[in-house]
C-alpha cells in the first residue's frame, strides 16, 4: 500500500488527511494518508530514514515549508520563486519539492472570476501565503497592489514580483479594485477585519484565506455591501486538488474534497 502524509508541528489541526482520503475512496486507490508531527530538530533524520524509504509523497506545512528545501533534489520554479515547498513527490528517482498554494489560490479565484488578466487586485499581508498568491497572480497577469502592517515587507514583496505597494489603506481608491484578498491572520478565531468596512464596494470580490471561522468579519463586511465572497476552505481544497493531480495523475472533482472538508 502506498503511503502519503502531511508533516508539520503542530499537526493535529490539518485537514489534508480527510481531503486526500476522500479522493482515495472515490477512485479506490489503495493508499494511506496520515498526519505526522515532526519537530524541526527531527526533520533531517525523518526525511532521510523514514520518508525516503517508505513514502510516495508528502504535504509540508508550518514550520517546515522553507527548511525542507535542503532535502530535495530538485525544486520547481514555483517553489524557488516563492521560497517555500508544500509538496514532495518522486519523479525519475529524484525527490522534487513544489508549491501548490499558488495555483490553489488562483483556481479558487477562478471559480468566481475565470479571467484574472488585467484585474486590479489588492492583497492584504506580505507573509508566506501572500508570496504564493502574488506569484500566481503575477503569472496570470493581474495588476497587484500589496498592503502590509509592516511596510518594508510589502515593499520587498512588491519589488520581487514587479508589483505596487501602499503604506496605508487610506491611500487606495477602492473603486479601482476588482478583487481584495486577505492573507493576514487577522480574523483567525476572532471577529476582526484588516480592511475598513467603508472601503467595500459592490463590484468587489472578497477572498479570505482564513478558514477558522469560515465566515470572517472581512467576508461579512464585503457581503453586506453586496460583494461576492470566497471562503478560506476554497484555497485549501484547490491546493490539495493540485497535489492529488501531481501524486496520482487524476483531476479530482472539487466537490469531493469540498464535501470532505465539512465532514469532521
Ligand atoms: P502565512 O504563512 O500564513 O502568510 P506569516 O508569514 O506569519 O503567515 O504572515 C502573517 C501575515 O499576517 C503578515 O503579513 C503579518 O503582518 P506583519 O508582516 O506586519 O507581521 C500579518 N498580520 C498578523 N497579525 C496582524 C495584525 N494584527 N494586523 C495586521 N496584519 C497582521
mmCIF file of C-alpha atoms and ligand atoms in Angstrom:
data_model
loop_
_atom_site.group_PDB
_atom_site.id
_atom_site.type_symbol
_atom_site.label_atom_id
_atom_site.label_comp_id
_atom_site.label_asym_id
_atom_site.label_seq_id
_atom_site.Cartn_x
_atom_site.Cartn_y
_atom_site.Cartn_z
ATOM 1 C CA UNK A 1 0.000 0.000 0.000
ATOM 2 C CA UNK A 2 1.325 3.438 -0.938
ATOM 3 C CA UNK A 3 1.933 5.884 1.887
ATOM 4 C CA UNK A 4 1.380 9.648 1.916
ATOM 5 C CA UNK A 5 1.401 12.099 4.784
ATOM 6 C CA UNK A 6 1.311 15.701 5.888
ATOM 7 C CA UNK A 7 4.102 16.807 8.191
ATOM 8 C CA UNK A 8 4.175 19.853 10.462
ATOM 9 C CA UNK A 9 4.472 20.929 14.084
ATOM 10 C CA UNK A 10 1.802 21.092 15.456
ATOM 11 C CA UNK A 11 -0.224 18.986 13.008
ATOM 12 C CA UNK A 12 -3.437 17.829 14.712
ATOM 13 C CA UNK A 13 -5.435 20.665 13.037
ATOM 14 C CA UNK A 14 -4.536 19.548 9.489
ATOM 15 C CA UNK A 15 -7.407 18.829 7.089
ATOM 16 C CA UNK A 16 -5.104 17.206 4.493
ATOM 17 C CA UNK A 17 -5.759 13.565 5.527
ATOM 18 C CA UNK A 18 -9.557 13.882 5.200
ATOM 19 C CA UNK A 19 -9.305 15.683 1.832
ATOM 20 C CA UNK A 20 -6.919 13.142 0.297
ATOM 21 C CA UNK A 21 -8.636 10.077 1.741
ATOM 22 C CA UNK A 22 -11.892 11.227 0.153
ATOM 23 C CA UNK A 23 -10.055 11.085 -3.189
ATOM 24 C CA UNK A 24 -8.637 7.625 -2.420
ATOM 25 C CA UNK A 25 -12.153 6.399 -1.671
ATOM 26 C CA UNK A 26 -13.625 7.907 -4.833
ATOM 27 C CA UNK A 27 -11.006 6.278 -7.099
ATOM 28 C CA UNK A 28 -10.467 3.155 -4.986
ATOM 29 C CA UNK A 29 -6.785 3.960 -4.596
ATOM 30 C CA UNK A 30 -5.118 1.658 -2.079
ATOM 31 C CA UNK A 31 -3.156 4.166 -0.074
ATOM 32 C CA UNK A 32 -2.989 5.737 3.359
ATOM 33 C CA UNK A 33 -2.638 9.397 4.295
ATOM 34 C CA UNK A 34 -1.553 10.265 7.821
ATOM 35 C CA UNK A 35 -0.706 13.437 9.738
ATOM 36 C CA UNK A 36 2.722 13.230 11.363
ATOM 37 C CA UNK A 37 4.091 15.633 13.952
ATOM 38 C CA UNK A 38 7.743 16.291 13.158
ATOM 39 C CA UNK A 39 9.724 18.725 15.285
ATOM 40 C CA UNK A 40 12.189 20.943 13.375
ATOM 41 C CA UNK A 41 15.091 19.209 15.168
ATOM 42 C CA UNK A 42 13.901 15.831 13.832
ATOM 43 C CA UNK A 43 13.187 16.881 10.223
ATOM 44 C CA UNK A 44 16.522 15.850 8.727
ATOM 45 C CA UNK A 45 16.519 12.431 10.378
ATOM 46 C CA UNK A 46 12.871 11.690 9.491
ATOM 47 C CA UNK A 47 13.291 12.637 5.822
ATOM 48 C CA UNK A 48 16.460 10.588 5.382
ATOM 49 C CA UNK A 49 15.480 7.486 7.317
ATOM 50 C CA UNK A 50 11.682 7.270 7.076
ATOM 51 C CA UNK A 51 10.315 9.386 4.244
ATOM 52 C CA UNK A 52 12.845 8.341 1.620
ATOM 53 C CA UNK A 53 12.346 4.627 2.251
ATOM 54 C CA UNK A 54 8.585 4.496 2.904
ATOM 55 C CA UNK A 55 6.640 7.401 1.389
ATOM 56 C CA UNK A 56 5.412 8.207 -2.117
ATOM 57 C CA UNK A 57 4.702 11.841 -1.283
ATOM 58 C CA UNK A 58 4.137 14.366 1.473
ATOM 59 C CA UNK A 59 2.372 17.625 2.112
ATOM 60 C CA UNK A 60 4.530 20.057 4.069
ATOM 61 C CA UNK A 61 3.161 22.641 6.446
ATOM 62 C CA UNK A 62 4.342 25.102 9.096
ATOM 63 C CA UNK A 63 7.152 25.281 10.266
ATOM 64 C CA UNK A 64 8.921 23.200 7.579
ATOM 65 C CA UNK A 65 7.953 24.919 4.312
ATOM 66 C CA UNK A 66 11.320 26.685 3.987
ATOM 67 C CA UNK A 67 13.728 24.266 5.681
ATOM 68 C CA UNK A 68 12.593 21.254 3.658
ATOM 69 C CA UNK A 69 14.370 22.712 0.596
ATOM 70 C CA UNK A 70 17.770 21.367 1.623
ATOM 71 C CA UNK A 71 16.495 17.763 1.434
ATOM 72 C CA UNK A 72 15.026 17.790 -2.076
ATOM 73 C CA UNK A 73 16.951 17.047 -5.277
ATOM 74 C CA UNK A 74 15.005 19.477 -7.463
ATOM 75 C CA UNK A 75 12.762 22.461 -6.711
ATOM 76 C CA UNK A 76 10.048 23.513 -9.130
ATOM 77 C CA UNK A 77 10.033 27.082 -10.414
ATOM 78 C CA UNK A 78 7.119 27.968 -8.110
ATOM 79 C CA UNK A 79 8.942 26.612 -5.037
ATOM 80 C CA UNK A 80 12.074 28.558 -5.962
ATOM 81 C CA UNK A 81 10.306 31.856 -6.566
ATOM 82 C CA UNK A 82 8.020 31.578 -3.561
ATOM 83 C CA UNK A 83 10.800 30.263 -1.337
ATOM 84 C CA UNK A 84 8.516 27.635 0.184
ATOM 85 C CA UNK A 85 7.691 23.988 -0.530
ATOM 86 C CA UNK A 86 4.337 22.461 0.423
ATOM 87 C CA UNK A 87 4.510 19.244 -1.636
ATOM 88 C CA UNK A 88 7.109 16.470 -2.042
ATOM 89 C CA UNK A 89 6.911 13.943 -4.864
ATOM 90 C CA UNK A 90 9.170 11.469 -6.664
ATOM 91 C CA UNK A 91 10.000 11.689 -10.348
ATOM 92 C CA UNK A 92 12.677 9.511 -12.032
ATOM 93 C CA UNK A 93 14.049 8.577 -8.610
ATOM 94 C CA UNK A 94 14.590 12.232 -7.732
ATOM 95 C CA UNK A 95 12.832 13.948 -4.845
ATOM 96 C CA UNK A 96 11.029 17.071 -6.030
ATOM 97 C CA UNK A 97 9.690 19.947 -3.978
ATOM 98 C CA UNK A 98 6.947 22.160 -5.346
ATOM 99 C CA UNK A 99 4.317 24.622 -4.160
ATOM 100 C CA UNK A 100 0.602 24.145 -4.868
ATOM 101 C CA UNK A 101 -0.645 27.047 -2.696
ATOM 102 C CA UNK A 102 -0.123 29.423 -5.619
ATOM 103 C CA UNK A 103 -2.193 27.512 -8.165
ATOM 104 C CA UNK A 104 -4.700 26.636 -5.432
ATOM 105 C CA UNK A 105 -5.378 30.324 -4.777
ATOM 106 C CA UNK A 106 -5.667 31.099 -8.488
ATOM 107 C CA UNK A 107 -8.090 28.225 -9.132
ATOM 108 C CA UNK A 108 -10.190 29.292 -6.118
ATOM 109 C CA UNK A 109 -10.442 32.820 -7.546
ATOM 110 C CA UNK A 110 -11.261 31.491 -10.997
ATOM 111 C CA UNK A 111 -14.353 29.733 -9.627
ATOM 112 C CA UNK A 112 -15.906 33.224 -9.345
ATOM 113 C CA UNK A 113 -13.948 35.107 -11.992
ATOM 114 C CA UNK A 114 -12.364 32.985 -14.702
ATOM 115 C CA UNK A 115 -10.498 35.912 -16.240
ATOM 116 C CA UNK A 116 -7.891 37.303 -13.860
ATOM 117 C CA UNK A 117 -5.812 39.019 -16.561
ATOM 118 C CA UNK A 118 -5.683 42.814 -16.062
ATOM 119 C CA UNK A 119 -7.824 42.646 -12.931
ATOM 120 C CA UNK A 120 -6.820 45.088 -10.178
ATOM 121 C CA UNK A 121 -6.144 43.114 -7.039
ATOM 122 C CA UNK A 122 -5.374 44.379 -3.537
ATOM 123 C CA UNK A 123 -3.538 41.883 -1.339
ATOM 124 C CA UNK A 124 -3.518 42.400 2.413
ATOM 125 C CA UNK A 125 -0.467 40.827 4.057
ATOM 126 C CA UNK A 126 3.073 40.057 2.912
ATOM 127 C CA UNK A 127 3.894 36.750 4.644
ATOM 128 C CA UNK A 128 4.388 33.282 3.194
ATOM 129 C CA UNK A 129 0.821 32.792 1.941
ATOM 130 C CA UNK A 130 0.819 36.218 0.337
ATOM 131 C CA UNK A 131 4.044 35.413 -1.537
ATOM 132 C CA UNK A 132 2.485 32.270 -3.052
ATOM 133 C CA UNK A 133 -0.636 34.177 -4.098
ATOM 134 C CA UNK A 134 1.299 37.132 -5.546
ATOM 135 C CA UNK A 135 3.420 34.682 -7.592
ATOM 136 C CA UNK A 136 0.312 33.035 -9.094
ATOM 137 C CA UNK A 137 -1.487 36.294 -9.802
ATOM 138 C CA UNK A 138 1.557 37.805 -11.454
ATOM 139 C CA UNK A 139 1.731 34.862 -13.859
ATOM 140 C CA UNK A 140 -1.999 35.358 -14.502
ATOM 141 C CA UNK A 141 -1.126 38.975 -15.457
ATOM 142 C CA UNK A 142 -3.165 40.724 -12.780
ATOM 143 C CA UNK A 143 -2.285 44.225 -11.521
ATOM 144 C CA UNK A 144 -1.257 43.691 -7.920
ATOM 145 C CA UNK A 145 -1.092 46.158 -5.040
ATOM 146 C CA UNK A 146 0.167 44.943 -1.657
ATOM 147 C CA UNK A 147 -0.569 46.389 1.766
ATOM 148 C CA UNK A 148 1.068 45.066 4.921
ATOM 149 C CA UNK A 149 1.147 46.186 8.561
ATOM 150 C CA UNK A 150 4.957 46.154 8.352
ATOM 151 C CA UNK A 151 5.516 48.353 5.308
ATOM 152 C CA UNK A 152 9.025 47.186 4.444
ATOM 153 C CA UNK A 153 7.745 43.633 3.836
ATOM 154 C CA UNK A 154 5.100 44.918 1.410
ATOM 155 C CA UNK A 155 7.780 46.920 -0.366
ATOM 156 C CA UNK A 156 10.147 43.927 -0.659
ATOM 157 C CA UNK A 157 7.411 41.602 -1.898
ATOM 158 C CA UNK A 158 6.270 44.183 -4.449
ATOM 159 C CA UNK A 159 9.860 44.560 -5.697
ATOM 160 C CA UNK A 160 10.340 40.774 -6.000
ATOM 161 C CA UNK A 161 7.221 40.413 -8.134
ATOM 162 C CA UNK A 162 7.172 43.683 -10.031
ATOM 163 C CA UNK A 163 4.040 44.893 -8.221
ATOM 164 C CA UNK A 164 2.856 48.005 -6.370
ATOM 165 C CA UNK A 165 2.523 48.550 -2.648
ATOM 166 C CA UNK A 166 0.812 51.102 -0.406
ATOM 167 C CA UNK A 167 1.855 52.307 3.051
ATOM 168 C CA UNK A 168 -1.700 52.958 4.260
ATOM 169 C CA UNK A 169 -5.076 51.643 3.137
ATOM 170 C CA UNK A 170 -6.270 55.256 3.187
ATOM 171 C CA UNK A 171 -4.048 55.787 0.095
ATOM 172 C CA UNK A 172 -6.112 53.498 -2.119
ATOM 173 C CA UNK A 173 -9.051 54.393 -4.325
ATOM 174 C CA UNK A 174 -11.293 51.452 -3.515
ATOM 175 C CA UNK A 175 -13.456 51.990 -6.604
ATOM 176 C CA UNK A 176 -10.499 50.967 -8.797
ATOM 177 C CA UNK A 177 -10.187 47.453 -7.405
ATOM 178 C CA UNK A 178 -11.845 44.250 -8.610
ATOM 179 C CA UNK A 179 -10.595 41.793 -6.001
ATOM 180 C CA UNK A 180 -9.466 42.165 -2.364
ATOM 181 C CA UNK A 181 -7.622 39.234 -0.757
ATOM 182 C CA UNK A 182 -6.905 38.810 2.955
ATOM 183 C CA UNK A 183 -3.747 36.770 3.517
ATOM 184 C CA UNK A 184 -3.128 38.099 7.038
ATOM 185 C CA UNK A 185 -4.033 36.127 10.138
ATOM 186 C CA UNK A 186 -6.452 38.884 11.197
ATOM 187 C CA UNK A 187 -9.860 37.215 11.634
ATOM 188 C CA UNK A 188 -8.422 33.857 12.688
ATOM 189 C CA UNK A 189 -10.543 32.854 15.675
ATOM 190 C CA UNK A 190 -11.577 36.498 16.182
ATOM 191 C CA UNK A 191 -14.210 38.912 14.835
ATOM 192 C CA UNK A 192 -11.835 41.465 13.275
ATOM 193 C CA UNK A 193 -11.064 42.539 9.732
ATOM 194 C CA UNK A 194 -7.889 44.116 8.342
ATOM 195 C CA UNK A 195 -9.977 46.011 5.735
ATOM 196 C CA UNK A 196 -12.070 49.059 6.772
ATOM 197 C CA UNK A 197 -15.822 48.465 6.297
ATOM 198 C CA UNK A 198 -16.207 51.800 4.482
ATOM 199 C CA UNK A 199 -13.879 50.688 1.645
ATOM 200 C CA UNK A 200 -16.013 47.771 0.441
ATOM 201 C CA UNK A 201 -17.821 48.184 -2.885
ATOM 202 C CA UNK A 202 -20.488 46.093 -4.561
ATOM 203 C CA UNK A 203 -18.208 45.299 -7.517
ATOM 204 C CA UNK A 204 -15.527 43.709 -5.316
ATOM 205 C CA UNK A 205 -14.751 40.031 -4.996
ATOM 206 C CA UNK A 206 -13.580 39.341 -1.436
ATOM 207 C CA UNK A 207 -11.316 36.337 -0.857
ATOM 208 C CA UNK A 208 -10.223 35.355 2.647
ATOM 209 C CA UNK A 209 -7.678 32.597 3.201
ATOM 210 C CA UNK A 210 -8.631 32.345 6.895
ATOM 211 C CA UNK A 211 -10.901 29.299 7.331
ATOM 212 C CA UNK A 212 -11.465 29.355 11.093
ATOM 213 C CA UNK A 213 -14.161 30.636 11.146
ATOM 214 C CA UNK A 214 -15.320 30.255 7.544
ATOM 215 C CA UNK A 215 -17.460 33.357 7.861
ATOM 216 C CA UNK A 216 -14.979 36.060 8.849
ATOM 217 C CA UNK A 217 -15.707 39.725 9.516
ATOM 218 C CA UNK A 218 -13.724 40.522 6.348
ATOM 219 C CA UNK A 219 -16.187 38.459 4.269
ATOM 220 C CA UNK A 220 -19.262 39.516 6.249
ATOM 221 C CA UNK A 221 -18.482 43.218 5.663
ATOM 222 C CA UNK A 222 -17.954 42.575 1.946
ATOM 223 C CA UNK A 223 -21.179 40.574 1.698
ATOM 224 C CA UNK A 224 -23.108 43.348 3.451
ATOM 225 C CA UNK A 225 -22.015 45.716 0.649
ATOM 226 C CA UNK A 226 -23.216 43.260 -1.986
ATOM 227 C CA UNK A 227 -19.750 41.976 -2.938
ATOM 228 C CA UNK A 228 -19.123 38.347 -3.918
ATOM 229 C CA UNK A 229 -17.160 36.281 -1.413
ATOM 230 C CA UNK A 230 -14.781 33.305 -1.452
ATOM 231 C CA UNK A 231 -14.257 31.454 1.822
ATOM 232 C CA UNK A 232 -10.930 30.089 3.092
ATOM 233 C CA UNK A 233 -11.760 26.425 2.517
ATOM 234 C CA UNK A 234 -11.519 27.028 -1.246
ATOM 235 C CA UNK A 235 -7.780 27.698 -1.267
ATOM 236 C CA UNK A 236 -7.144 24.674 0.933
ATOM 237 C CA UNK A 237 -9.236 22.409 -1.267
ATOM 238 C CA UNK A 238 -7.827 23.675 -4.582
ATOM 239 C CA UNK A 239 -4.197 23.365 -3.465
ATOM 240 C CA UNK A 240 -4.953 19.790 -2.312
ATOM 241 C CA UNK A 241 -6.552 19.050 -5.710
ATOM 242 C CA UNK A 242 -3.270 20.165 -7.323
ATOM 243 C CA UNK A 243 -1.369 17.785 -5.025
ATOM 244 C CA UNK A 244 -3.732 14.963 -5.956
ATOM 245 C CA UNK A 245 -3.008 15.594 -9.631
ATOM 246 C CA UNK A 246 0.762 15.524 -9.017
ATOM 247 C CA UNK A 247 0.717 12.317 -6.937
ATOM 248 C CA UNK A 248 -1.948 10.291 -8.764
ATOM 249 C CA UNK A 249 -2.279 11.965 -12.169
ATOM 250 C CA UNK A 250 -6.008 12.374 -11.548
ATOM 251 C CA UNK A 251 -8.144 15.502 -11.865
ATOM 252 C CA UNK A 252 -10.448 15.015 -8.924
ATOM 253 C CA UNK A 253 -13.828 16.770 -8.866
ATOM 254 C CA UNK A 254 -13.560 19.701 -6.420
ATOM 255 C CA UNK A 255 -16.882 18.717 -4.829
ATOM 256 C CA UNK A 256 -15.339 15.505 -3.485
ATOM 257 C CA UNK A 257 -12.748 17.362 -1.406
ATOM 258 C CA UNK A 258 -15.198 20.200 -0.634
ATOM 259 C CA UNK A 259 -17.594 17.715 0.921
ATOM 260 C CA UNK A 260 -14.755 16.073 2.858
ATOM 261 C CA UNK A 261 -13.713 19.456 4.250
ATOM 262 C CA UNK A 262 -17.042 19.788 6.023
ATOM 263 C CA UNK A 263 -17.086 16.243 7.401
ATOM 264 C CA UNK A 264 -15.246 16.231 10.685
HETATM 265 P P1 LIG B 1 1.469 32.948 6.487
HETATM 266 O O1 LIG B 1 2.481 31.908 6.135
HETATM 267 O O2 LIG B 1 0.130 32.390 6.879
HETATM 268 O O3 LIG B 1 1.366 34.015 5.456
HETATM 269 P P2 LIG B 1 3.117 34.718 8.052
HETATM 270 O O4 LIG B 1 4.204 34.557 7.044
HETATM 271 O O5 LIG B 1 3.472 34.670 9.502
HETATM 272 O O6 LIG B 1 1.979 33.629 7.857
HETATM 273 O O7 LIG B 1 2.354 36.112 7.736
HETATM 274 C C1 LIG B 1 1.368 36.626 8.546
HETATM 275 C C2 LIG B 1 0.796 37.894 7.908
HETATM 276 O O8 LIG B 1 -0.276 38.385 8.738
HETATM 277 C C3 LIG B 1 1.806 39.041 7.808
HETATM 278 O O9 LIG B 1 1.519 39.807 6.663
HETATM 279 C C4 LIG B 1 1.514 39.846 9.079
HETATM 280 O O10 LIG B 1 1.883 41.191 9.032
HETATM 281 P P3 LIG B 1 3.358 41.661 9.533
HETATM 282 O O11 LIG B 1 4.295 41.347 8.416
HETATM 283 O O12 LIG B 1 3.209 43.108 9.787
HETATM 284 O O13 LIG B 1 3.649 40.872 10.779
HETATM 285 C C5 LIG B 1 0.008 39.729 9.102
HETATM 286 N N1 LIG B 1 -0.554 40.025 10.430
HETATM 287 C C6 LIG B 1 -0.526 39.235 11.521
HETATM 288 N N2 LIG B 1 -1.173 39.843 12.550
HETATM 289 C C7 LIG B 1 -1.616 41.037 12.082
HETATM 290 C C8 LIG B 1 -2.367 42.127 12.637
HETATM 291 N N3 LIG B 1 -2.791 42.109 13.906
HETATM 292 N N4 LIG B 1 -2.667 43.183 11.837
HETATM 293 C C9 LIG B 1 -2.253 43.212 10.546
HETATM 294 N N5 LIG B 1 -1.547 42.218 9.963
HETATM 295 C C10 LIG B 1 -1.221 41.148 10.704
#
